[in-house]
Every structure is written in C-alpha cells, then in structure tokens.
Short mmCIF file of C-alpha atoms in Angstrom, two decimals:
data_model
loop_
_atom_site.label_atom_id
_atom_site.label_comp_id
_atom_site.label_asym_id
_atom_site.label_seq_id
_atom_site.Cartn_x
_atom_site.Cartn_y
_atom_site.Cartn_z
CA MET Z 433 0.00 -0.01 -0.01
CA THR Z 434 1.43 3.37 -1.03
CA PRO Z 435 1.34 6.42 1.26
CA GLU Z 436 -1.31 8.06 -0.98
CA GLN Z 437 -3.47 4.90 -0.95
CA ALA Z 438 -3.25 4.68 2.85
CA ALA Z 439 -4.15 8.39 3.18
CA ALA Z 440 -7.21 7.90 0.96
CA ALA Z 441 -8.29 4.72 2.71
CA GLY Z 442 -8.05 6.21 6.19
CA ARG Z 443 -9.35 9.73 5.51
CA SER Z 444 -13.03 9.44 6.36
CA ILE Z 445 -12.39 7.20 9.37
CA VAL Z 446 -9.77 9.53 10.87
CA VAL Z 447 -11.92 12.61 10.29
CA ASP Z 448 -14.83 10.92 12.08
CA LEU Z 449 -12.93 9.22 14.92
CA GLY Z 450 -10.66 12.19 15.52
CA GLU Z 451 -13.58 14.31 16.72
CA ALA Z 452 -15.58 11.59 18.45
CA TYR Z 453 -14.45 12.88 21.84
CA ALA Z 454 -15.88 16.32 21.04
CA ARG Z 455 -19.34 14.79 20.48
CA CYS Z 456 -19.28 13.04 23.86
CA PRO Z 457 -21.78 14.52 26.39
CA VAL Z 458 -19.13 14.34 29.11
CA THR Z 459 -16.85 16.54 27.01
CA ARG Z 460 -19.63 19.09 26.54
CA ARG Z 461 -20.02 19.34 30.33
CA ARG Z 462 -16.45 20.65 30.54
CA ALA Z 463 -17.73 23.88 28.95
CA ARG Z 464 -19.93 24.56 31.97
CA LEU Z 465 -16.98 24.04 34.32
CA LEU Z 466 -15.07 26.68 32.37
CA GLY Z 467 -18.02 29.06 32.40
CA ILE Z 468 -18.51 29.16 28.64
CA SER Z 469 -21.12 27.89 26.19
CA GLY Z 470 -20.88 24.57 24.41
CA TRP Z 471 -20.35 26.32 21.10
CA ALA Z 472 -17.58 28.51 22.51
CA PHE Z 473 -15.91 25.40 23.93
CA TYR Z 474 -16.10 23.60 20.58
CA VAL Z 475 -14.59 26.51 18.65
CA VAL Z 476 -11.90 27.45 21.14
CA ALA Z 477 -10.98 23.88 22.10
CA ARG Z 478 -10.00 23.41 18.44
CA GLY Z 479 -8.51 26.80 17.68
CA GLY Z 480 -7.05 27.49 21.09
CA ALA Z 481 -3.84 25.61 20.28
CA LEU Z 482 -2.91 28.73 18.30
CA GLY Z 483 -2.73 30.70 21.53
CA ASP Z 484 -3.98 34.22 22.23
CA VAL Z 485 -4.86 35.24 18.68
CA GLY Z 486 -7.83 37.22 17.42
CA SER Z 487 -11.02 35.60 16.22
CA ALA Z 488 -10.24 36.50 12.59
CA THR Z 489 -6.99 34.56 12.77
CA ALA Z 490 -8.74 31.62 14.43
CA ALA Z 491 -11.45 31.68 11.74
CA ALA Z 492 -8.85 31.70 8.97
CA CYS Z 493 -7.26 28.57 10.42
CA LEU Z 494 -10.48 26.74 11.27
CA GLY Z 495 -11.69 27.52 7.77
CA PHE Z 496 -14.82 25.41 7.42
CA ILE Z 497 -16.69 27.25 10.21
CA ALA Z 498 -18.23 30.61 9.28
CA PRO Z 499 -16.09 33.53 10.50
CA ASP Z 500 -19.02 35.17 12.32
CA ALA Z 501 -19.77 31.91 14.11
CA VAL Z 502 -16.12 31.55 15.13
CA ALA Z 503 -16.07 35.14 16.40
CA GLU Z 504 -19.21 34.59 18.42
CA GLY Z 505 -17.70 31.67 20.34
CA TRP Z 506 -14.13 32.93 20.43
CA ASP Z 507 -14.84 36.41 21.73
CA ALA Z 508 -17.32 35.18 24.35
CA ALA Z 509 -14.82 32.62 25.66
CA ALA Z 510 -11.93 35.14 25.64
CA ARG Z 511 -13.74 37.23 28.26
CA VAL Z 512 -13.63 34.28 30.65
CA VAL Z 513 -10.67 31.99 29.91
CA ALA Z 514 -7.47 31.94 27.83
CA PRO Z 515 -7.68 30.05 24.50
CA ARG Z 516 -4.83 27.68 25.30
CA GLU Z 517 -6.51 26.77 28.60
CA VAL Z 518 -9.61 25.73 26.65
CA ALA Z 519 -7.46 23.78 24.19
CA ALA Z 520 -5.73 22.02 27.09
CA ALA Z 521 -9.14 21.15 28.56
CA GLY Z 522 -10.23 19.78 25.20
CA LEU Z 523 -7.06 17.68 24.98
CA ALA Z 524 -7.69 16.31 28.47
CA GLU Z 525 -11.19 15.34 27.38
CA CYS Z 526 -9.74 13.64 24.31
CA CYS Z 527 -7.51 11.58 26.59
CA ARG Z 528 -10.41 10.79 28.92
CA TRP Z 529 -12.52 9.63 25.98
CA GLY Z 530 -9.66 7.52 24.69
CA ARG Z 531 -9.19 5.78 28.03
CA GLU Z 532 -12.92 5.01 28.23
CA HIS Z 533 -13.44 3.88 24.62
CA LEU Z 534 -10.09 2.68 23.30
CA ASP Z 535 -8.06 1.30 26.24
CA GLU Z 536 -9.74 -2.10 25.90
CA ALA Z 537 -9.65 -2.11 22.10
CA PRO Z 538 -7.44 -4.83 20.62
CA ARG Z 539 -3.95 -3.48 19.92
CA ALA Z 540 -4.70 0.05 21.10
CA ALA Z 541 -1.03 0.55 21.95
CA ARG Z 542 0.02 -0.47 18.46
CA LEU Z 543 -2.54 1.88 16.89
CA ALA Z 544 -1.21 4.72 19.06
CA ASP Z 545 2.38 3.95 18.04
CA LEU Z 546 1.60 3.97 14.32
CA LEU Z 547 -0.45 7.16 14.58
CA HIS Z 548 2.18 9.08 16.53
CA ARG Z 549 4.99 7.96 14.23
CA ALA Z 550 2.99 9.24 11.27
CA VAL Z 551 2.07 12.52 12.95
CA ALA Z 552 5.65 13.19 14.00
CA ALA Z 553 6.87 12.71 10.41
CA ALA Z 554 4.23 14.92 8.77
CA GLU Z 555 5.28 17.98 6.81
CA ALA Z 556 3.62 20.95 8.55
CA HIS Z 557 4.53 23.89 6.32
CA GLY Z 558 1.37 25.82 5.45
CA LEU Z 559 -0.64 23.87 8.04
CA PRO Z 560 -0.66 26.16 11.11
CA LEU Z 561 -3.39 24.57 13.19
CA PHE Z 562 -1.93 21.10 12.80
CA ALA Z 563 1.52 22.43 13.71
CA ALA Z 564 0.11 24.14 16.81
CA TRP Z 565 -1.65 20.99 17.93
CA ARG Z 566 1.39 18.80 17.36
CA ALA Z 567 3.35 21.09 19.71
CA MET Z 568 0.81 20.65 22.54
CA PRO Z 569 2.03 18.33 25.34
CA VAL Z 570 0.02 15.11 25.68
CA PRO Z 571 -1.14 14.84 29.34
CA ASP Z 572 -1.78 11.07 29.43
CA ASP Z 573 0.27 8.10 28.21
CA ALA Z 574 -2.39 5.38 28.57
CA PRO Z 575 -2.74 3.42 25.30
CA GLY Z 576 -6.29 4.57 24.65
CA ALA Z 577 -5.47 8.17 25.46
CA ARG Z 578 -2.44 8.16 23.16
CA ALA Z 579 -4.50 6.58 20.38
CA ALA Z 580 -7.26 9.20 20.77
CA VAL Z 581 -4.74 12.04 20.65
CA GLY Z 582 -3.08 10.47 17.62
CA LEU Z 583 -6.45 10.34 15.87
CA HIS Z 584 -7.14 13.97 16.80
CA LEU Z 585 -3.76 15.13 15.47
CA LEU Z 586 -4.09 13.18 12.24
CA ARG Z 587 -7.58 14.63 11.80
CA GLU Z 588 -6.17 18.15 12.15
CA LEU Z 589 -3.58 17.25 9.51
CA TYR Z 590 -6.28 16.11 7.11
CA LEU Z 591 -8.46 19.19 7.72
CA ASP Z 592 -5.59 21.65 7.45
CA ALA Z 593 -4.44 20.01 4.23
CA TYR Z 594 -7.99 19.96 2.87
CA LEU Z 595 -8.45 23.65 3.61
CA LEU Z 596 -5.28 24.37 1.66
CA THR Z 597 -6.26 22.28 -1.34
CA VAL Z 598 -9.80 23.67 -1.35
CA ARG Z 599 -8.43 27.17 -1.74
CA VAL Z 600 -6.03 26.07 -4.49
CA SER Z 601 -8.93 24.42 -6.31
CA GLY Z 602 -10.74 27.75 -6.48
CA MET Z 603 -13.47 26.79 -4.02
CA THR Z 604 -14.37 28.73 -0.93
CA PRO Z 605 -14.62 26.82 2.36
CA LEU Z 606 -18.41 27.19 2.23
CA GLU Z 607 -18.51 25.68 -1.26
CA ALA Z 608 -16.43 22.75 -0.06
CA VAL Z 609 -18.81 22.13 2.82
CA LEU Z 610 -21.81 22.25 0.50
CA ALA Z 611 -20.17 19.82 -1.93
CA GLY Z 612 -19.38 17.39 0.94
CA SER Z 613 -21.43 14.57 2.35
CA GLU Z 614 -23.49 16.75 4.73
CA GLY Z 615 -24.34 19.46 2.20
CA GLU Z 616 -26.56 22.25 3.45
CA ALA Z 617 -26.93 20.57 6.86
CA GLY Z 618 -23.16 20.82 7.27
CA ALA Z 619 -23.20 24.45 6.23
CA MET Z 620 -25.91 25.28 8.76
CA ALA Z 621 -24.04 23.40 11.49
CA GLY Z 622 -20.96 25.47 10.71
CA GLY Z 623 -22.90 28.72 11.05
CA TRP Z 624 -22.91 29.66 7.38
CA PRO Z 625 -25.93 31.87 6.54
CA ARG Z 626 -28.14 31.33 3.50
CA PRO Z 627 -28.47 31.71 0.55
CA TYR Z 628 -26.10 28.96 -0.57
CA PRO Z 629 -24.50 28.67 -4.04
CA PRO Z 630 -25.42 25.70 -6.29
CA VAL Z 631 -23.45 22.53 -5.61
CA GLY Z 632 -23.40 20.80 -9.01
CA PRO Z 633 -20.35 22.57 -10.53
CA LEU Z 634 -18.36 22.03 -7.32
CA VAL Z 635 -18.23 18.24 -7.17
CA ARG Z 636 -15.30 17.79 -9.59
CA ARG Z 637 -13.29 20.40 -7.72
CA ARG Z 638 -14.04 18.70 -4.39
CA LEU Z 639 -12.80 15.37 -5.75
CA TRP Z 640 -9.60 17.03 -6.95
CA ALA Z 641 -9.13 18.71 -3.55
CA GLU Z 642 -9.60 15.41 -1.72
CA ALA Z 643 -7.04 13.70 -3.95
CA ALA Z 644 -4.60 16.56 -3.37
CA THR Z 645 -5.26 16.31 0.38
CA ASP Z 646 -4.28 12.65 0.28
CA ARG Z 647 -1.02 13.58 -1.42
CA LEU Z 648 -0.23 16.12 1.29
CA VAL Z 649 -1.13 13.74 4.12
CA SER Z 650 0.97 11.00 2.53
CA SER Z 651 4.04 12.84 3.83
CA ALA Z 652 3.11 11.50 7.28
CA LEU Z 653 2.51 7.94 6.11
CA ARG Z 654 5.87 7.66 4.40
CA ALA Z 655 7.21 7.12 7.92
CA LEU Z 656 5.53 3.68 7.85
CA ASN Z 657 6.53 0.82 5.58
CA PRO Z 658 3.93 -0.69 3.21
CA ALA Z 659 2.95 -3.46 5.63
CA GLU Z 660 2.56 -0.97 8.46
CA ARG Z 661 0.30 1.21 6.32
CA VAL Z 662 -1.96 -1.77 5.69
CA GLU Z 663 -1.88 -2.52 9.41
CA LEU Z 664 -2.79 1.07 10.28
CA VAL Z 665 -5.79 1.08 7.90
CA ASP Z 666 -6.94 -2.29 9.30
CA LEU Z 667 -6.63 -1.03 12.88
CA LEU Z 668 -8.49 2.19 12.01
CA THR Z 669 -11.29 0.20 10.41
CA ALA Z 670 -11.59 -2.16 13.38
CA THR Z 671 -11.54 0.73 15.85
CA HIS Z 672 -14.22 2.58 13.88
CA ARG Z 673 -16.50 -0.46 13.94
CA ARG Z 674 -15.96 -0.75 17.67
CA VAL Z 675 -16.62 2.92 18.50
CA ARG Z 676 -19.45 3.83 16.07
CA PRO Z 677 -22.25 1.87 17.81
CA ALA Z 678 -21.47 3.56 21.13
CA ASP Z 679 -21.03 6.93 19.47
CA GLY Z 680 -24.35 6.72 17.65
CA ARG Z 681 -23.24 8.81 14.70
CA PRO Z 682 -22.16 7.77 11.21
CA SER Z 683 -18.95 8.87 9.55
CA THR Z 684 -19.26 12.38 8.10
CA GLY Z 685 -16.13 12.69 5.97
CA HIS Z 686 -14.91 16.29 5.74
#
C-alpha cells in the first residue's frame, strides 16, 4: 500500500474518529466548568492551540466554520478563559474519551504507536493549526489516550491540508462544505448563513481537492513501511467499527 493509498483509505475514518471525543456529552459538560457555552468550547478547544490570537486569525485557520460563528464563540470565551486553557481542557477530554473507549480495544497501543509515528513525520509547512496541535504536550500516556490524541492530530492534519487544497482548487470553504457529504446541513451546522451557491459545478473540484489532500497527508504515512500502512488502515477500520455503535453517529467525511 502506497502512502497516498493509505491516506485515501483512512481519511473518512480519521476525520470521524478524531472528533468523536468532542461529540461526547461528558466533554460538553467541561464547557460549563469553564463558564462558557458549548459552542464557545467547541470553537476554542480546536482553535485554542494557536494561543492568544484574534477571532479572525482563528477563523482563517479553522476555515470550514463561518467567520461570524467563530467570532461569536471565540470572543465570548476570551472574556472568561485563555484560549490555550480551553485547548488544554479539550485535549484532556480527548484523553479521557480515549481511556474509556479505546483502552480495551485490541492493539490500542500499536494503533497509538503507528499514529504518533505518522504525525511526528508529517510535513507541517502551510498547516498552522496542525503544527500548533502537534506542539501541545500530551497529558496522558495510557494506550487509549495516546490513540485518541493520535487520531485527533491526524484529523487536524487532514483538515488543514484539505483547507489548503480547497483554496487552491478555487473553491471557498463554504462551497467545499456544501459539496461534501453533509451538504446544506453541514453548512448550517458550521454557522454559514443562507443563501447557498449551487453545488453541481463544485463536485469535480471537491474530488480534486480530496485527492490533493491525500497527497499532502501522505508525507506523514511515508514514515511507515507498506505493511505498516496496511496494518494502520486495518486497525483504524476495526476501531471505527468498535466505536461507532457507542457513538451513535455515522462517519461524516470532511
């Protein structure tokens, strides 16, 4: 299996599993402990790895969430708590979710090892949010926690790379969301206001952007040999099957 093939095979699973902790009701309760809304926690827990930046900078890096929606959550949270503190709380919840859902998974330690080797080898130029997250210290070394963090980091690599290729393709982030699997529902969830542009002409560009994303992410998977890439995809698939019934939500792709 080539690095590009492994990147394509694992993309939708990593994007789904890498945010599973954020959908957990226990994670959402952390927002109340910090004194902020659930939306503010979601936005700042992702973007807060960038540090004390303005909402416009955070929106530029998050990309697929409407700038006004980012500003609403970011500015409200900033009046209460520092962005990196929210990001650290989100990372702690990621570790907690991993311990609860992945510690007992077969070969969780091996999955964590393969993920972290790939993440460490990834080329981060032009991918600021991924680079910021990779620099965050991991607070828990339990196998499930490390696997969950590895999934989260690889997800950020995919999304950062996809944002870059979407812009090169000539699409806006909103157009990419509309052309994705969730369509207008995804746009509404990301705070994008109507009216929306037509989707039909965008599909070919989206497919090009996804293929280009796989090429960028393949820089990480070159750290693994062909057999290890097959092993990683197999472990991702098995983990996804194990987690999805408990999570109650299907894979959403980008």
